[in-house]
CSV table of C-alpha atoms in Angstrom, one decimal:
chain,number,residue,atom,x,y,z
A,1,MET,CA,-27.2,32.7,24.9
A,2,ASP,CA,-25.9,36.0,26.2
A,3,GLU,CA,-29.2,37.7,25.1
A,4,VAL,CA,-31.1,35.1,27.0
A,5,VAL,CA,-29.1,35.7,30.1
A,6,LYS,CA,-29.7,39.5,29.8
A,7,ILE,CA,-33.5,38.9,29.5
A,8,VAL,CA,-33.5,36.7,32.6
A,9,ASN,CA,-31.4,39.2,34.6
A,10,ASP,CA,-33.6,42.1,33.6
A,11,ILE,CA,-36.7,40.1,34.8
A,12,LYS,CA,-34.9,39.3,38.1
A,13,ALA,CA,-34.1,43.0,38.5
A,14,GLY,CA,-37.8,43.9,38.0
A,15,ASN,CA,-37.3,45.3,34.5
A,16,ILE,CA,-40.3,43.4,33.1
A,17,LYS,CA,-41.7,44.1,29.7
A,18,PRO,CA,-45.5,44.1,29.0
A,19,ILE,CA,-44.9,41.8,25.9
A,20,TYR,CA,-42.4,39.1,25.2
A,21,PHE,CA,-42.6,38.0,21.5
A,22,LEU,CA,-40.3,34.9,21.4
A,23,MET,CA,-39.8,33.6,17.9
A,24,GLY,CA,-37.4,31.6,15.7
A,25,GLU,CA,-36.3,28.2,14.4
A,26,GLU,CA,-34.7,27.0,17.6
A,27,SER,CA,-37.4,26.2,20.1
A,28,TYR,CA,-35.1,25.5,23.1
A,29,TYR,CA,-34.6,29.1,24.2
A,30,ILE,CA,-38.2,30.0,23.5
A,31,ASP,CA,-39.3,27.2,25.8
A,32,LYS,CA,-36.7,28.2,28.4
A,33,LEU,CA,-37.7,31.8,28.5
A,34,SER,CA,-41.5,31.2,28.5
A,35,ASP,CA,-41.1,28.6,31.3
A,36,TYR,CA,-38.9,31.0,33.3
A,37,ILE,CA,-41.6,33.7,33.1
A,38,GLU,CA,-44.3,31.2,33.9
A,39,ASP,CA,-42.4,30.0,36.9
A,40,THR,CA,-41.1,33.2,38.4
A,41,ILE,CA,-43.0,36.4,37.8
A,42,LEU,CA,-46.0,35.5,40.0
A,43,THR,CA,-46.0,33.9,43.4
A,44,GLU,CA,-47.8,30.5,43.8
A,45,GLU,CA,-50.7,32.3,45.5
A,46,GLU,CA,-51.0,34.8,42.7
A,47,LYS,CA,-51.0,32.3,39.8
A,48,GLY,CA,-54.4,30.8,40.5
A,49,PHE,CA,-56.3,34.0,39.5
A,50,ASN,CA,-53.6,35.8,37.4
A,51,GLN,CA,-51.8,33.3,35.2
A,52,THR,CA,-53.4,32.1,32.0
A,53,VAL,CA,-51.9,29.6,29.5
A,54,LEU,CA,-53.5,29.6,26.0
A,55,TYR,CA,-52.6,27.6,22.9
A,56,GLY,CA,-52.5,29.1,19.5
A,57,ARG,CA,-54.6,26.4,17.8
A,58,ASP,CA,-57.5,27.0,20.3
A,59,VAL,CA,-57.7,30.8,20.3
A,60,THR,CA,-57.9,33.9,18.1
A,61,ILE,CA,-55.9,37.1,18.4
A,62,GLU,CA,-59.1,38.7,19.7
A,63,ASP,CA,-59.3,36.1,22.5
A,64,ILE,CA,-55.7,36.8,23.5
A,65,VAL,CA,-56.2,40.6,23.5
A,66,SER,CA,-59.4,40.2,25.5
A,67,THR,CA,-57.5,38.2,28.1
A,68,ALA,CA,-54.5,40.5,28.1
A,69,LYS,CA,-56.8,43.5,28.8
A,70,ARG,CA,-58.2,42.1,32.1
A,71,TYR,CA,-57.0,43.6,35.3
A,72,PRO,CA,-55.1,41.4,37.8
A,73,MET,CA,-56.9,40.2,41.0
A,74,MET,CA,-55.1,40.9,44.3
A,75,ALA,CA,-51.8,41.1,42.5
A,76,ASP,CA,-49.7,43.8,40.7
A,77,ARG,CA,-49.6,41.8,37.4
A,78,GLN,CA,-51.2,39.0,35.4
A,79,VAL,CA,-49.3,36.7,33.1
A,80,VAL,CA,-50.7,35.5,29.8
A,81,ILE,CA,-48.7,32.9,28.0
A,82,VAL,CA,-49.6,31.8,24.4
A,83,LYS,CA,-47.9,28.5,23.5
A,84,GLU,CA,-47.6,27.4,19.9
A,85,ALA,CA,-48.4,30.9,18.9
A,86,GLN,CA,-47.2,30.2,15.3
A,87,GLU,CA,-50.6,28.6,14.7
A,88,LEU,CA,-51.8,32.2,14.5
A,89,SER,CA,-49.4,33.3,11.8
A,90,ARG,CA,-52.1,34.2,9.3
A,91,THR,CA,-53.7,36.7,11.7
A,92,ILE,CA,-50.7,37.8,13.8
A,93,GLU,CA,-50.7,41.3,12.5
A,94,LYS,CA,-54.0,41.9,14.4
A,95,LEU,CA,-51.8,42.0,17.5
A,96,GLU,CA,-50.4,45.3,16.3
A,97,SER,CA,-53.3,47.4,17.9
A,98,TYR,CA,-52.7,45.9,21.3
A,99,ALA,CA,-48.9,46.2,21.0
A,100,GLU,CA,-49.4,50.0,20.4
A,101,ASN,CA,-50.9,50.3,23.8
A,102,PRO,CA,-50.3,47.2,26.0
A,103,MET,CA,-51.7,46.8,29.4
A,104,PRO,CA,-49.0,47.8,31.9
A,105,SER,CA,-50.3,45.3,34.4
A,106,THR,CA,-50.1,42.4,32.0
A,107,VAL,CA,-47.1,40.3,30.9
A,108,LEU,CA,-48.1,38.8,27.5
A,109,VAL,CA,-45.8,36.0,26.3
A,110,MET,CA,-46.1,34.8,22.7
A,111,ALA,CA,-44.1,31.6,22.0
A,112,TYR,CA,-43.9,31.8,18.2
A,113,LYS,CA,-41.8,28.7,17.3
A,114,TYR,CA,-40.2,27.7,14.1
A,115,LYS,CA,-41.1,30.9,12.4
A,116,THR,CA,-40.2,34.6,12.5
A,117,LEU,CA,-42.0,37.9,11.9
A,118,ASP,CA,-40.9,40.1,9.0
A,119,LYS,CA,-38.8,42.7,10.9
A,120,ARG,CA,-39.8,45.3,8.3
A,121,LYS,CA,-43.4,45.1,9.1
A,122,LYS,CA,-45.1,47.6,11.5
A,123,VAL,CA,-46.4,44.9,13.9
A,124,THR,CA,-42.8,43.7,14.5
A,125,LYS,CA,-41.5,47.2,15.0
A,126,THR,CA,-44.4,48.0,17.4
A,127,LEU,CA,-43.8,44.8,19.4
A,128,ALA,CA,-40.1,45.7,19.7
A,129,LYS,CA,-40.8,49.3,20.6
A,130,ASN,CA,-43.3,48.6,23.4
A,131,GLY,CA,-42.2,45.1,24.4
A,132,LEU,CA,-39.4,42.7,23.6
A,133,VAL,CA,-38.8,40.7,20.4
A,134,PHE,CA,-36.4,37.8,20.8
A,135,GLU,CA,-35.3,35.7,17.8
A,136,SER,CA,-33.9,32.2,18.7
A,137,LYS,CA,-31.7,31.2,15.8
A,138,LYS,CA,-30.5,27.7,15.0
A,139,LEU,CA,-26.9,27.1,15.8
A,140,TYR,CA,-24.6,25.9,13.1
A,141,GLU,CA,-23.3,22.4,13.7
A,142,ASN,CA,-19.8,23.6,14.5
A,143,GLN,CA,-21.3,25.9,17.3
A,144,VAL,CA,-23.2,23.1,19.1
A,145,GLY,CA,-20.1,21.5,20.7
A,146,GLU,CA,-19.2,24.8,22.4
A,147,TRP,CA,-22.8,25.2,23.5
A,148,ILE,CA,-22.8,21.7,25.1
A,149,LYS,CA,-19.6,22.5,27.0
A,150,ARG,CA,-21.0,25.8,28.3
A,151,VAL,CA,-24.3,24.2,29.4
A,152,LEU,CA,-22.4,21.4,31.2
A,153,ALA,CA,-19.9,23.8,32.7
A,154,GLY,CA,-22.8,25.7,34.3
A,155,LYS,CA,-23.9,22.5,35.9
A,156,LYS,CA,-20.3,21.6,37.0
A,157,PHE,CA,-19.7,18.9,34.4
A,158,ASN,CA,-17.1,18.4,31.7
A,159,ILE,CA,-17.3,16.4,28.5
A,160,GLU,CA,-14.7,14.7,26.2
A,161,ALA,CA,-14.4,15.9,22.7
A,162,LYS,CA,-15.4,12.5,21.3
A,163,ALA,CA,-18.5,12.4,23.5
A,164,THR,CA,-19.5,15.9,22.2
A,165,ALA,CA,-19.0,14.8,18.6
A,166,MET,CA,-21.2,11.7,19.2
A,167,LEU,CA,-24.1,13.9,20.5
A,168,VAL,CA,-23.8,16.3,17.6
A,169,GLU,CA,-23.5,13.4,15.1
A,170,PHE,CA,-26.6,11.6,16.3
A,171,LEU,CA,-28.8,14.5,17.5
A,172,GLY,CA,-27.8,17.2,15.1
A,173,THR,CA,-28.4,20.9,16.1
A,174,ASP,CA,-31.7,20.3,18.0
A,175,LEU,CA,-30.8,21.8,21.4
A,176,SER,CA,-33.9,20.5,23.1
A,177,LYS,CA,-33.1,16.9,22.2
A,178,ILE,CA,-29.4,17.4,23.2
A,179,ASN,CA,-30.4,19.0,26.5
A,180,ASN,CA,-32.8,16.2,27.3
A,181,GLU,CA,-30.0,13.6,26.9
A,182,LEU,CA,-27.6,15.8,28.9
A,183,GLU,CA,-30.1,16.0,31.8
A,184,LYS,CA,-30.3,12.2,31.9
A,185,LEU,CA,-26.5,12.0,32.3
A,186,GLN,CA,-26.6,14.7,35.0
A,187,VAL,CA,-28.9,12.6,37.0
A,188,ILE,CA,-26.8,9.4,36.7
A,189,LEU,CA,-23.3,10.9,37.0
A,190,PRO,CA,-21.9,12.7,40.1
A,191,LYS,CA,-21.2,16.5,39.8
A,192,GLY,CA,-17.7,17.2,38.6
A,193,SER,CA,-17.6,14.2,36.3
A,194,THR,CA,-16.3,14.3,32.8
A,195,ILE,CA,-18.8,12.7,30.4
A,196,THR,CA,-17.1,10.2,28.1
A,197,ALA,CA,-18.0,8.4,24.9
A,198,HIS,CA,-18.6,5.3,27.1
A,199,ASP,CA,-21.1,7.3,29.2
A,200,ILE,CA,-22.9,8.2,26.0
A,201,GLU,CA,-23.0,4.6,24.8
A,202,GLU,CA,-24.1,3.2,28.1
A,203,ASN,CA,-26.8,5.7,29.0
A,204,ILE,CA,-28.1,7.1,25.7
A,205,GLY,CA,-27.9,4.1,23.5
A,206,PHE,CA,-25.4,5.2,20.9
A,207,SER,CA,-22.8,2.5,20.1
A,208,LYS,CA,-19.3,3.9,20.2
A,209,ASP,CA,-18.1,1.3,17.7
A,210,PHE,CA,-21.1,0.9,15.4
A,211,ASN,CA,-22.2,4.4,14.4
A,212,VAL,CA,-21.9,6.7,11.3
A,213,PHE,CA,-19.1,8.6,13.1
A,214,GLU,CA,-17.0,5.5,13.2
A,215,LEU,CA,-18.0,4.5,9.7
A,216,ARG,CA,-16.8,7.8,8.3
A,217,LYS,CA,-13.5,7.4,10.2
A,218,ALA,CA,-13.0,3.9,8.9
A,219,ILE,CA,-13.7,5.1,5.3
A,220,GLY,CA,-11.3,8.0,5.8
A,221,GLU,CA,-8.6,5.6,6.9
A,222,ARG,CA,-9.5,3.2,4.1
A,223,ASN,CA,-10.0,0.5,6.7
A,224,GLN,CA,-12.2,-1.7,4.7
A,225,LEU,CA,-12.6,-4.5,7.3
A,226,LYS,CA,-13.9,-2.1,9.9
A,227,ALA,CA,-16.1,-0.3,7.4
A,228,TYR,CA,-17.7,-3.5,6.2
A,229,THR,CA,-18.1,-4.7,9.8
A,230,ILE,CA,-20.0,-1.5,10.7
A,231,ALA,CA,-22.1,-1.8,7.6
A,232,GLU,CA,-23.1,-5.3,8.5
A,233,ASN,CA,-24.2,-4.1,11.9
A,234,PHE,CA,-26.2,-1.3,10.3
A,235,ALA,CA,-27.9,-3.8,8.0
A,236,GLN,CA,-29.0,-5.9,11.0
A,237,ASN,CA,-30.3,-2.8,12.8
A,238,PRO,CA,-32.0,-0.8,10.0
A,239,LYS,CA,-34.4,1.1,12.4
A,240,ASP,CA,-31.4,2.5,14.3
A,241,ASN,CA,-29.4,3.2,11.2
A,242,PRO,CA,-31.7,4.4,8.3
A,243,MET,CA,-30.0,4.1,5.0
A,244,VAL,CA,-31.1,7.6,3.9
A,245,MET,CA,-29.4,9.1,7.0
A,246,THR,CA,-26.2,7.0,6.6
A,247,THR,CA,-25.9,8.1,3.0
A,248,ALA,CA,-26.5,11.7,3.8
A,249,LEU,CA,-23.8,11.7,6.6
A,250,VAL,CA,-21.2,9.9,4.4
A,251,PHE,CA,-22.0,12.3,1.6
A,252,SER,CA,-21.5,15.3,3.9
A,253,PHE,CA,-18.1,13.8,4.9
A,254,PHE,CA,-16.9,13.8,1.3
A,255,ILE,CA,-18.3,17.3,0.6
A,256,GLN,CA,-16.1,18.4,3.6
A,257,LEU,CA,-13.1,16.6,2.0
A,258,LEU,CA,-13.7,18.5,-1.2
A,259,LYS,CA,-13.7,21.8,0.7
A,260,TYR,CA,-10.6,20.7,2.6
A,261,HIS,CA,-8.7,19.9,-0.6
A,262,GLY,CA,-9.6,23.4,-1.8
A,263,LEU,CA,-8.2,25.2,1.2
A,264,LYS,CA,-4.8,26.8,0.8
A,265,ASP,CA,-4.3,27.2,4.6
A,266,LYS,CA,-5.0,23.8,6.3
A,267,ASN,CA,-4.3,25.1,9.8
A,268,PRO,CA,-6.8,23.3,12.0
A,269,LYS,CA,-8.0,26.5,13.7
A,270,ILE,CA,-8.8,28.0,10.3
A,271,ALA,CA,-10.0,24.8,8.5
A,272,ALA,CA,-12.2,23.4,11.3
A,273,PRO,CA,-14.8,26.2,11.3
A,274,ILE,CA,-15.0,26.2,7.5
A,275,LEU,CA,-15.6,22.4,7.5
A,276,GLY,CA,-18.0,22.7,10.5
A,277,VAL,CA,-16.1,20.3,12.8
A,278,SER,CA,-14.1,20.4,16.0
A,279,PRO,CA,-10.3,21.1,15.6
A,280,PHE,CA,-9.9,17.9,17.7
A,281,PHE,CA,-11.0,15.8,14.6
A,282,MET,CA,-8.9,17.6,11.9
A,283,LYS,CA,-6.3,14.8,12.1
A,284,ASP,CA,-9.0,12.4,10.7
A,285,TYR,CA,-9.5,14.7,7.7
A,286,ASP,CA,-5.7,15.0,7.2
A,287,VAL,CA,-5.6,11.2,6.9
A,288,ALA,CA,-8.6,11.1,4.6
A,289,ILE,CA,-7.3,13.7,2.0
A,290,ARG,CA,-4.1,11.6,1.8
A,291,ASN,CA,-6.2,8.5,1.0
A,292,TYR,CA,-8.7,10.3,-1.3
A,293,PRO,CA,-7.2,12.7,-3.9
A,294,MET,CA,-9.6,15.4,-5.1
A,295,ARG,CA,-10.5,13.5,-8.3
A,296,LYS,CA,-11.4,10.4,-6.3
A,297,VAL,CA,-13.5,12.5,-3.9
A,298,SER,CA,-15.5,14.0,-6.8
A,299,GLN,CA,-16.1,10.4,-8.2
A,300,VAL,CA,-17.3,9.3,-4.7
A,301,VAL,CA,-19.7,12.3,-4.4
A,302,ALA,CA,-21.2,11.4,-7.8
A,303,SER,CA,-21.6,7.7,-6.7
A,304,LEU,CA,-23.2,8.7,-3.4
A,305,ARG,CA,-25.8,10.7,-5.2
A,306,GLU,CA,-26.8,7.5,-7.1
A,307,ILE,CA,-26.9,5.5,-3.8
A,308,ASP,CA,-29.0,8.2,-2.2
A,309,VAL,CA,-31.6,7.9,-5.0
A,310,LYS,CA,-31.6,4.2,-4.7
A,311,SER,CA,-32.0,4.3,-0.9
A,312,LYS,CA,-35.2,6.3,-1.5
A,313,GLY,CA,-36.6,3.4,-3.6
A,314,VAL,CA,-36.0,4.9,-7.1
A,315,GLY,CA,-34.9,2.2,-9.5
A,316,ALA,CA,-33.7,-0.2,-6.9
A,317,ASN,CA,-36.7,-2.1,-5.7
A,318,ALA,CA,-34.8,-5.4,-5.4
A,319,LEU,CA,-31.9,-4.0,-3.3
A,320,SER,CA,-31.9,-4.4,0.4
A,321,ASN,CA,-30.2,-2.0,2.8
A,322,ALA,CA,-27.4,-4.5,3.2
A,323,ASP,CA,-26.8,-4.6,-0.6
A,324,LEU,CA,-27.0,-0.8,-0.8
A,325,LEU,CA,-24.4,-0.4,2.0
A,326,LYS,CA,-22.1,-2.9,0.2
A,327,GLU,CA,-22.5,-1.1,-3.1
A,328,MET,CA,-21.7,2.3,-1.4
A,329,LEU,CA,-18.5,1.0,0.2
A,330,TYR,CA,-17.4,-0.8,-3.0
A,331,LYS,CA,-17.7,2.4,-5.0
A,332,ILE,CA,-15.9,4.4,-2.3
A,333,PHE,CA,-13.0,1.9,-2.0
A,334,ASN,CA,-12.6,1.0,-5.7
């Protein structure tokens, strides 16, 4: 995020590169930077003749170079943005000759999503030398909560720890999806608000009572009544609660418990990053390791592997999701 801020500040200060090669697994910052360049470098009057948006699936590297070599009309610069540039991955090295001597009056933006160039190759080194190469890396799950807080703080909002956990639980590490949901909440709620679990449930559609997060907590507490109640709700709403995802998230919970059992120092500040969770939730893991000794956790992990195979239709054609959920909980609790 700091690197993104620096790039934006450099552009604001007039330090504009002739090439921006934006690559990486996380598309959020690639989109943000390319959108910022598209919106700000040229005035509205200049854009008509001097701003071109191309799509990787529709053009060749030769087309891009030809466009980039044009001179601007009645403006100091032209901007050429290539979206979905990863579609050109097989021929991307042909960009090297242009990168060696880019047009100083052109700003070429390559939005190369979900992939990266080999940094050892000459094309990458040349792009970095004469332009800018930015790699947008996926955040780890335990980093997303802090990212959510920083984004919201910049918009004058706060968020409860449980609400943050719900977003990460259901949307994973996809920053674009998370940002879309946060923007919905920012429209609905007044500035200065603290986003709560109730806000998430009411406006995004996650149930604060019937979700995998609460199922894992119930399992950790060995609260069988609550766990079976949630499982029944899941069985009635299979589209919202796919069995494969439920199994995967319960499995990851027990893998975390295995790691936690193995830690000598169980200080929340040390253990939480290792487990990939917020320190706020470490008390739930303290309860769970008391209820599930290491031998039992190992047995549960083995059982969950079997359930996962069955949930994918292998050797369990006659079992419904409801039956699989009951079998999963029976093996966990017994």
